PDB file of C-alpha atoms in Angstrom:
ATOM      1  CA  UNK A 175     -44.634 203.518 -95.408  1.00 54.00           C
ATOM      2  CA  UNK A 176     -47.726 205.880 -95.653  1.00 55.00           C
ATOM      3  CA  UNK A 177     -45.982 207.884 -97.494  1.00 59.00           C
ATOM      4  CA  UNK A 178     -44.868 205.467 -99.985  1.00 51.00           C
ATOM      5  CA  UNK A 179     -48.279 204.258-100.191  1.00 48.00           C
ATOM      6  CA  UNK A 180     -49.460 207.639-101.094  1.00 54.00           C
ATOM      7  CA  UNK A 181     -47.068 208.092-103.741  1.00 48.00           C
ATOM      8  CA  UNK A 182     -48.188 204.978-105.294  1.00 45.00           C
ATOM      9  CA  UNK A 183     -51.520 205.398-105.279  1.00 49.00           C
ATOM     10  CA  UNK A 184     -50.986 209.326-106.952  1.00 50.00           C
ATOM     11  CA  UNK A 185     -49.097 207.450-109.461  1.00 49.00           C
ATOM     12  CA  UNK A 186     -51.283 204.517-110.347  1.00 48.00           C
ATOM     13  CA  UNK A 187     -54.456 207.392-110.416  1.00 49.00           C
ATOM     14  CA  UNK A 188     -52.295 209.822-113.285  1.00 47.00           C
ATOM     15  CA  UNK A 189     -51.581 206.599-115.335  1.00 47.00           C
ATOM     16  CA  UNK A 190     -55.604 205.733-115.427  1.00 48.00           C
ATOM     17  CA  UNK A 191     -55.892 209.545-116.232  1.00 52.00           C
ATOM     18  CA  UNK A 192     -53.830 209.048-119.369  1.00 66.00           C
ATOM     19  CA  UNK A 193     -50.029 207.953-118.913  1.00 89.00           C
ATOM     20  CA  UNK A 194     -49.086 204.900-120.927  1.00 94.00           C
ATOM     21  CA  UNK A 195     -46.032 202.925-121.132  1.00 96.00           C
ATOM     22  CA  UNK A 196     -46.321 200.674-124.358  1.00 96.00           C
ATOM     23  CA  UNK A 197     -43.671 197.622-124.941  1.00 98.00           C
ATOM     24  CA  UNK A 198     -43.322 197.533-129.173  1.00 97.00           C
ATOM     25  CA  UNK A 199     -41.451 195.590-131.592  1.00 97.00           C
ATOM     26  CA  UNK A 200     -40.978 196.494-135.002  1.00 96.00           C
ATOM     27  CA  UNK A 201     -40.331 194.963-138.742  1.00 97.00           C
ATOM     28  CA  UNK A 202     -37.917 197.414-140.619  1.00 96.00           C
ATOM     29  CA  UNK A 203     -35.340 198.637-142.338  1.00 96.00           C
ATOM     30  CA  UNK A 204     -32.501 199.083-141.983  1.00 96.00           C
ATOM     31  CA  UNK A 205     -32.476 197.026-138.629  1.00 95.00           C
ATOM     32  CA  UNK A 206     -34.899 194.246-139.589  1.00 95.00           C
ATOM     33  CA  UNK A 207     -36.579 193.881-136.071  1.00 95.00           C
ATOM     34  CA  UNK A 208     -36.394 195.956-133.428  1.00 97.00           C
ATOM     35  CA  UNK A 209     -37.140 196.130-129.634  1.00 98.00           C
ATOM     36  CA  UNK A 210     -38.555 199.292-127.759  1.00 97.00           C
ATOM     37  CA  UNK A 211     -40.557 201.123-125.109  1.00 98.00           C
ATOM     38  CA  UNK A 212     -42.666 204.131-125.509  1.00 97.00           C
ATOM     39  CA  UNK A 213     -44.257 206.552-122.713  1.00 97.00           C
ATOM     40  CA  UNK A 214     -46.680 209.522-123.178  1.00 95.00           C
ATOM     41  CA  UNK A 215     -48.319 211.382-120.545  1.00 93.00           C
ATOM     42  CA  UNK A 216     -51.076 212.927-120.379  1.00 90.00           C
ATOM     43  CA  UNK A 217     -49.218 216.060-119.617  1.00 92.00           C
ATOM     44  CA  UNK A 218     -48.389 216.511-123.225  1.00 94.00           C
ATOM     45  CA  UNK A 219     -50.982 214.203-125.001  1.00 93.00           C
ATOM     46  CA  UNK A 220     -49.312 215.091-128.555  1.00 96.00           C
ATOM     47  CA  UNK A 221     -45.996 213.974-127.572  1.00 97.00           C
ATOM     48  CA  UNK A 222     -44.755 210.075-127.291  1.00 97.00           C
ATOM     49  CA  UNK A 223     -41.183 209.271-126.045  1.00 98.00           C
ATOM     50  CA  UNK A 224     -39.693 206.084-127.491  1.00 98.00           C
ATOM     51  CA  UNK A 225     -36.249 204.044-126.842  1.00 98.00           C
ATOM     52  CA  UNK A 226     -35.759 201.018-128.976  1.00 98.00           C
ATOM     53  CA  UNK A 227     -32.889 198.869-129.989  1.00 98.00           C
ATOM     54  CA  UNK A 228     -32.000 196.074-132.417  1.00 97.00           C
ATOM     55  CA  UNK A 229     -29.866 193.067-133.159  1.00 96.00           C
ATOM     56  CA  UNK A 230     -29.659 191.032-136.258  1.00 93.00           C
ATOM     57  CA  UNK A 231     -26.938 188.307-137.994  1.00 91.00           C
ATOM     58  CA  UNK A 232     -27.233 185.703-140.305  1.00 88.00           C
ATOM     59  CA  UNK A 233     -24.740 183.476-141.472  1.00 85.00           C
ATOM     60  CA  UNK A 234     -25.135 182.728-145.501  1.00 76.00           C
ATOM     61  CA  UNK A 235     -22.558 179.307-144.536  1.00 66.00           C
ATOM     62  CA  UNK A 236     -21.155 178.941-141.464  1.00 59.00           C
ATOM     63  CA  UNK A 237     -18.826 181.737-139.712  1.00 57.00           C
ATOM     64  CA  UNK A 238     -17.048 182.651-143.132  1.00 71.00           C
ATOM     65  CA  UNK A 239     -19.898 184.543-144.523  1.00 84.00           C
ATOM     66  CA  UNK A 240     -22.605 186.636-142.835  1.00 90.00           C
ATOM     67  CA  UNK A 241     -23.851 189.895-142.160  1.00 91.00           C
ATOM     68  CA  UNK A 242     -24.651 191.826-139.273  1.00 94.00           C
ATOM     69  CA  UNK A 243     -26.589 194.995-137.686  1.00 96.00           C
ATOM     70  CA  UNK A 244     -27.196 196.294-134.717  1.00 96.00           C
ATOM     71  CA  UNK A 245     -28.589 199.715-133.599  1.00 97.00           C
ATOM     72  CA  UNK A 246     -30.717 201.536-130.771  1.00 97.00           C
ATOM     73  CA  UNK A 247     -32.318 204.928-131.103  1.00 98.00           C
ATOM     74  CA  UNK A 248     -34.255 207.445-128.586  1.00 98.00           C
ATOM     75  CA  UNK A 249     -36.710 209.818-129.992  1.00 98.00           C
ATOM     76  CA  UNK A 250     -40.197 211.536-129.888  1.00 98.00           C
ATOM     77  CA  UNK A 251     -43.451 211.487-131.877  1.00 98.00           C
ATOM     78  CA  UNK A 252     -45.791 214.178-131.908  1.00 98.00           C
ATOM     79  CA  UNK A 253     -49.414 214.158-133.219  1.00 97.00           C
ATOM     80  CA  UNK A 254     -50.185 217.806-134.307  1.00 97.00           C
ATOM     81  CA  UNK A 255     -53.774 216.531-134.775  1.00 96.00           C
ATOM     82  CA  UNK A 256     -53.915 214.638-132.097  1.00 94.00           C
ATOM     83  CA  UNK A 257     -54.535 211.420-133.847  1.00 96.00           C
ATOM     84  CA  UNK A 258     -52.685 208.641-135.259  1.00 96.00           C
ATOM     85  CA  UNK A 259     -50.632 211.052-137.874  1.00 98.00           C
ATOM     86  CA  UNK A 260     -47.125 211.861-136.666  1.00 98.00           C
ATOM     87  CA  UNK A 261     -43.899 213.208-137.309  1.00 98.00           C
ATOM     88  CA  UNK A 262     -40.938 212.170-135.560  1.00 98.00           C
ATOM     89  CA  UNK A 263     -37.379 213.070-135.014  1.00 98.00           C
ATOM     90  CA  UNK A 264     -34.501 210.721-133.004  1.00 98.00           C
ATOM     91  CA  UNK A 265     -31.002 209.850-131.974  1.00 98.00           C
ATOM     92  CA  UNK A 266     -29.280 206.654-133.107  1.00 98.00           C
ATOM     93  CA  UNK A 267     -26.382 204.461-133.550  1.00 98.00           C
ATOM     94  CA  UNK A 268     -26.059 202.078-135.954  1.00 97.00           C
ATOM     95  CA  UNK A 269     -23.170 199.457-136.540  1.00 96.00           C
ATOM     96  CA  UNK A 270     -23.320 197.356-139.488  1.00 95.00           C
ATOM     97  CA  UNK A 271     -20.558 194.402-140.792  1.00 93.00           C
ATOM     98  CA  UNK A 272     -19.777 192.033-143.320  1.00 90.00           C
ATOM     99  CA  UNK A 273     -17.659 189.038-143.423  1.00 87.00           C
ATOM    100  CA  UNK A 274     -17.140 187.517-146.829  1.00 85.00           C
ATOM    101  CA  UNK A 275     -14.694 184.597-147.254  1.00 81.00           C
ATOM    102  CA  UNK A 276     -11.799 184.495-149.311  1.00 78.00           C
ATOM    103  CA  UNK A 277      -9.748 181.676-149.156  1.00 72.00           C
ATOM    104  CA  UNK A 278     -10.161 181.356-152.474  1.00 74.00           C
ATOM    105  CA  UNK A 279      -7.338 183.747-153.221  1.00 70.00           C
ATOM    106  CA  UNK A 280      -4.348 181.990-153.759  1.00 69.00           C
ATOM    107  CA  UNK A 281      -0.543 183.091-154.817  1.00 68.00           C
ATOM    108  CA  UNK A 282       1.044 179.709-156.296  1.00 69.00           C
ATOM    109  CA  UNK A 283      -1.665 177.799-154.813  1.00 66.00           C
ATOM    110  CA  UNK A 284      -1.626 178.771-151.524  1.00 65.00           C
ATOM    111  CA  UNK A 285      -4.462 180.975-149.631  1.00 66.00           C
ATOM    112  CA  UNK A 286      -3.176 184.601-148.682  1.00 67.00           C
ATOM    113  CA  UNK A 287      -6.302 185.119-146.369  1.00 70.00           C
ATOM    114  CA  UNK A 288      -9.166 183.264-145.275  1.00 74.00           C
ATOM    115  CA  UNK A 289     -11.965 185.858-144.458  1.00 78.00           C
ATOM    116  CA  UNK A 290     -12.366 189.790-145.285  1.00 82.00           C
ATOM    117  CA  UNK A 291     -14.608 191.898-142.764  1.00 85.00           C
ATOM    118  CA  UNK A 292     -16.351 195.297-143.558  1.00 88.00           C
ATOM    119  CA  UNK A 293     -17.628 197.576-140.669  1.00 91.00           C
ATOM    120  CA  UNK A 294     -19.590 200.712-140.491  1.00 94.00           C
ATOM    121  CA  UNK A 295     -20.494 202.663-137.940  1.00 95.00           C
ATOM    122  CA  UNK A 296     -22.533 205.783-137.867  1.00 97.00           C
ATOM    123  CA  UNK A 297     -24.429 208.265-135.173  1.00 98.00           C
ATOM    124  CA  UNK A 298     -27.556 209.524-137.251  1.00 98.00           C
ATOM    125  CA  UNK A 299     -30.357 211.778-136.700  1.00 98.00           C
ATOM    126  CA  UNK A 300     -33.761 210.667-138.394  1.00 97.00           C
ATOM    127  CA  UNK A 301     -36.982 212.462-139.378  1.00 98.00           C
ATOM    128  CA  UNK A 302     -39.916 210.070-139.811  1.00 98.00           C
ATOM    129  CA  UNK A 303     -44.049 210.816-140.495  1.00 98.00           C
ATOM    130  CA  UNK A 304     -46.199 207.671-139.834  1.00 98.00           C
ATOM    131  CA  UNK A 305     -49.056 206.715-138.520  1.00 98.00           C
ATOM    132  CA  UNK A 306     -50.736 204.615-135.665  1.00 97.00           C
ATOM    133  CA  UNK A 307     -54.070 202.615-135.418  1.00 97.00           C
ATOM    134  CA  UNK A 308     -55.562 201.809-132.074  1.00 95.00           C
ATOM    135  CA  UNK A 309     -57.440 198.389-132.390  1.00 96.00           C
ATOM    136  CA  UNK A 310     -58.108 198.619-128.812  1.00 93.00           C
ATOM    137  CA  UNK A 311     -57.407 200.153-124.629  1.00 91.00           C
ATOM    138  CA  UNK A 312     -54.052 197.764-124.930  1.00 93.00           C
ATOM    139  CA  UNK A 313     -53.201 197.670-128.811  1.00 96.00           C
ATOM    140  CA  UNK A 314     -51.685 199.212-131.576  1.00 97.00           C
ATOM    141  CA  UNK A 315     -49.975 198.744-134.989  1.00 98.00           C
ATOM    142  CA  UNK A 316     -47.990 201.405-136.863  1.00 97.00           C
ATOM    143  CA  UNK A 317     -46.604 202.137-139.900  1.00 98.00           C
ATOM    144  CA  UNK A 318     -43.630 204.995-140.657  1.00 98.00           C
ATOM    145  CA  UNK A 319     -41.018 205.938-142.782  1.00 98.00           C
ATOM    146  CA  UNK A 320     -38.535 208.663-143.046  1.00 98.00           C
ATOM    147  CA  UNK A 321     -34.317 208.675-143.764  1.00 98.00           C
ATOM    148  CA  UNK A 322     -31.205 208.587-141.404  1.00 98.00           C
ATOM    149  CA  UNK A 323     -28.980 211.272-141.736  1.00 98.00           C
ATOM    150  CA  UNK A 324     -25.310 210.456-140.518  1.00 97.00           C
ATOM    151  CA  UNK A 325     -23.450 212.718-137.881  1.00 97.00           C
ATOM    152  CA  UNK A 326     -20.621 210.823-136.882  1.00 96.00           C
ATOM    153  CA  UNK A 327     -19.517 207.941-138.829  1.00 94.00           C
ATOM    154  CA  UNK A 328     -16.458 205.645-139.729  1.00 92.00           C
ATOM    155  CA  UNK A 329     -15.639 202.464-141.459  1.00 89.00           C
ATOM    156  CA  UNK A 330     -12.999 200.171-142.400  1.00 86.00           C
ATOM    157  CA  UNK A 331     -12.241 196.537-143.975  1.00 84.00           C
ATOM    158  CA  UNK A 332      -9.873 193.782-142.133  1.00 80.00           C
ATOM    159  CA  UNK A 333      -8.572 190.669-143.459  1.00 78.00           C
ATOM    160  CA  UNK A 334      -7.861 187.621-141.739  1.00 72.00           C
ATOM    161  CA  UNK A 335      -4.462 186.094-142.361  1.00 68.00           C
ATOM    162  CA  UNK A 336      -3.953 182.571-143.603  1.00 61.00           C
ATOM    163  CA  UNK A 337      -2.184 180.946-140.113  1.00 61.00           C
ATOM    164  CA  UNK A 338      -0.731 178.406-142.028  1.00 61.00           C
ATOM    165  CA  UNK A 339       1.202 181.529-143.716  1.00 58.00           C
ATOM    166  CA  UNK A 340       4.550 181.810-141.819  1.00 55.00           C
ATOM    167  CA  UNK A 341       6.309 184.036-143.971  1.00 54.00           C
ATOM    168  CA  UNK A 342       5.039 187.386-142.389  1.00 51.00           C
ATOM    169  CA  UNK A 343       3.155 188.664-145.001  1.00 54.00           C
ATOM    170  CA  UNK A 344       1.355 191.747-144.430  1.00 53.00           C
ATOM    171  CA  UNK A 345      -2.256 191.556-145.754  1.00 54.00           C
ATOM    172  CA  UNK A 346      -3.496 195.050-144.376  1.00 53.00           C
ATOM    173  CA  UNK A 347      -6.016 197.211-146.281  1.00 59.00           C
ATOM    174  CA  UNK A 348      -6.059 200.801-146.237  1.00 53.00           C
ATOM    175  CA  UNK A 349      -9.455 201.419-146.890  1.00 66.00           C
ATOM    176  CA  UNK A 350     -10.609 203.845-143.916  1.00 71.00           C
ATOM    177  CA  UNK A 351     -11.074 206.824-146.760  1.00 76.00           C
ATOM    178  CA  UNK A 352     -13.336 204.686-148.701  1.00 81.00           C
ATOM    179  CA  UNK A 353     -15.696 203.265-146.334  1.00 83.00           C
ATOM    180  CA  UNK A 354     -15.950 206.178-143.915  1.00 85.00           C
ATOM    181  CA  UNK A 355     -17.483 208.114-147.280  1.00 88.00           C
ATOM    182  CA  UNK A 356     -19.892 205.254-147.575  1.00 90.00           C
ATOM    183  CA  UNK A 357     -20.565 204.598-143.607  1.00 92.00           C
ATOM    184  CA  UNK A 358     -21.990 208.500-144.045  1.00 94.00           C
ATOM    185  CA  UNK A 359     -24.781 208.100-147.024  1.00 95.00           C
ATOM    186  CA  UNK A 360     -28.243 209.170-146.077  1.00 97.00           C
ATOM    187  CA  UNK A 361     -30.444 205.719-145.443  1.00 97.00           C
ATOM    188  CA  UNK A 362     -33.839 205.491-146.175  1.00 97.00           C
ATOM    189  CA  UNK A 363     -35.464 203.847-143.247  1.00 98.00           C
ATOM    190  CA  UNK A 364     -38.923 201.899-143.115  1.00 98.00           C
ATOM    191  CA  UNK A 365     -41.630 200.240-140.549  1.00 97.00           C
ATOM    192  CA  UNK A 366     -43.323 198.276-142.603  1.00 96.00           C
ATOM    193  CA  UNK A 367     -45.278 196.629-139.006  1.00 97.00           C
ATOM    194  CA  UNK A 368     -44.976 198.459-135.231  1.00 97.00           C
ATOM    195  CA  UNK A 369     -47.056 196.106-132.864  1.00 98.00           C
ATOM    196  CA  UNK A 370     -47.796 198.504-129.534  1.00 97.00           C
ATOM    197  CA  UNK A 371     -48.679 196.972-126.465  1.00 97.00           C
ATOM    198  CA  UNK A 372     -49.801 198.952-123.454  1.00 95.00           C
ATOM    199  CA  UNK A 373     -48.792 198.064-119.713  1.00 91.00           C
TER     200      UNK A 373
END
């Protein structure tokens, strides 16, 4: 127990020193709001380690229509001048769908398909520059921007069958060629607002 209590108070000492842990949350682009942590020590007072993650979807009417991204990313920040200025570089995933309806196309008045859905997914690497204001011991807003770079990526488009069809139609889309060229475009990628705060 001693030693426990030990350890704990080492720890608690080297975080007044200099270690933070900040909670964020971003506005941006692509993802339009993200979630995150970020940790620097005063070990390496240049350097900030960040995680964050994202989820966004918004139905345009109902189910049949909407559009969807979500993404997380780990990374690091460093602050040659030991300032606000930084460059970063990260790790991400990012998966991003569509669902348009299309019950409107009909063969002798009947619908051959009731929604189509487009999906792209893509492992990136990112290079950022930004910079952070301190407006106090527990805040901080931030402001980057930079492009995503895709490693890894595939797409492809499925469509939803009509169920009242019965006569086995096959509706499938061979697409993959297509949208894996598109699912690997560079992507600009923007924080117009980081809000930082420190635990």
């Amino acid at each position: 127990m001693s030693r426990f209590l030990f350890l704990l108070a080492v720890f608690l000492s080297s975080s007044a020193r200099g270690n933070e842990l900040g909670v964020s949350t971003g506005l941006e682009f692509p993802q339009p709001l993200t979630l995150g942590v970020q940790y620097k020590t005063d070990a390496l007072p240049a350097w900030v380690a960040f995680y964050k993650a994202g989820f966004f979807a918004y139905p345009f009417s109902g189910g049949s229509r909407s559009v969807s991204i979500y993404s997380m990313e780990i990374g690091a920040r460093y602050h040659p001048f030991l300032n606000g200025f930084y460059v970063a570089g990260q790790l991400g995933f990012r998966k991003m769908g569509v669902t348009v309806d299309i019950s409107n196309l009909k063969q002798d008045g009947v619908s051959l398909a009731n929604t189509a859905t487009a999906s792209l997914g893509t492992v990136y690497t990112g290079a950022l520059i930004g910079y952070e204001w301190r407006l106090g011991p527990k805040f901080s807003i931030g402001v980057d921007a930079g492009v995503q770079l895709a490693l890894i990526h595939s797409g492809g488009i499925t469509i939803s069958a009509d169920p009242s069809l019965e006569d086995g139609t096959d509706n499938s889309v061979s697409d993959q060629k297509e949208m894996r060229r598109i699912s690997g475009l560079p992507v600009p990628q923007i924080a117009v607002l980081r809000v930082v705060w420190y635990i």
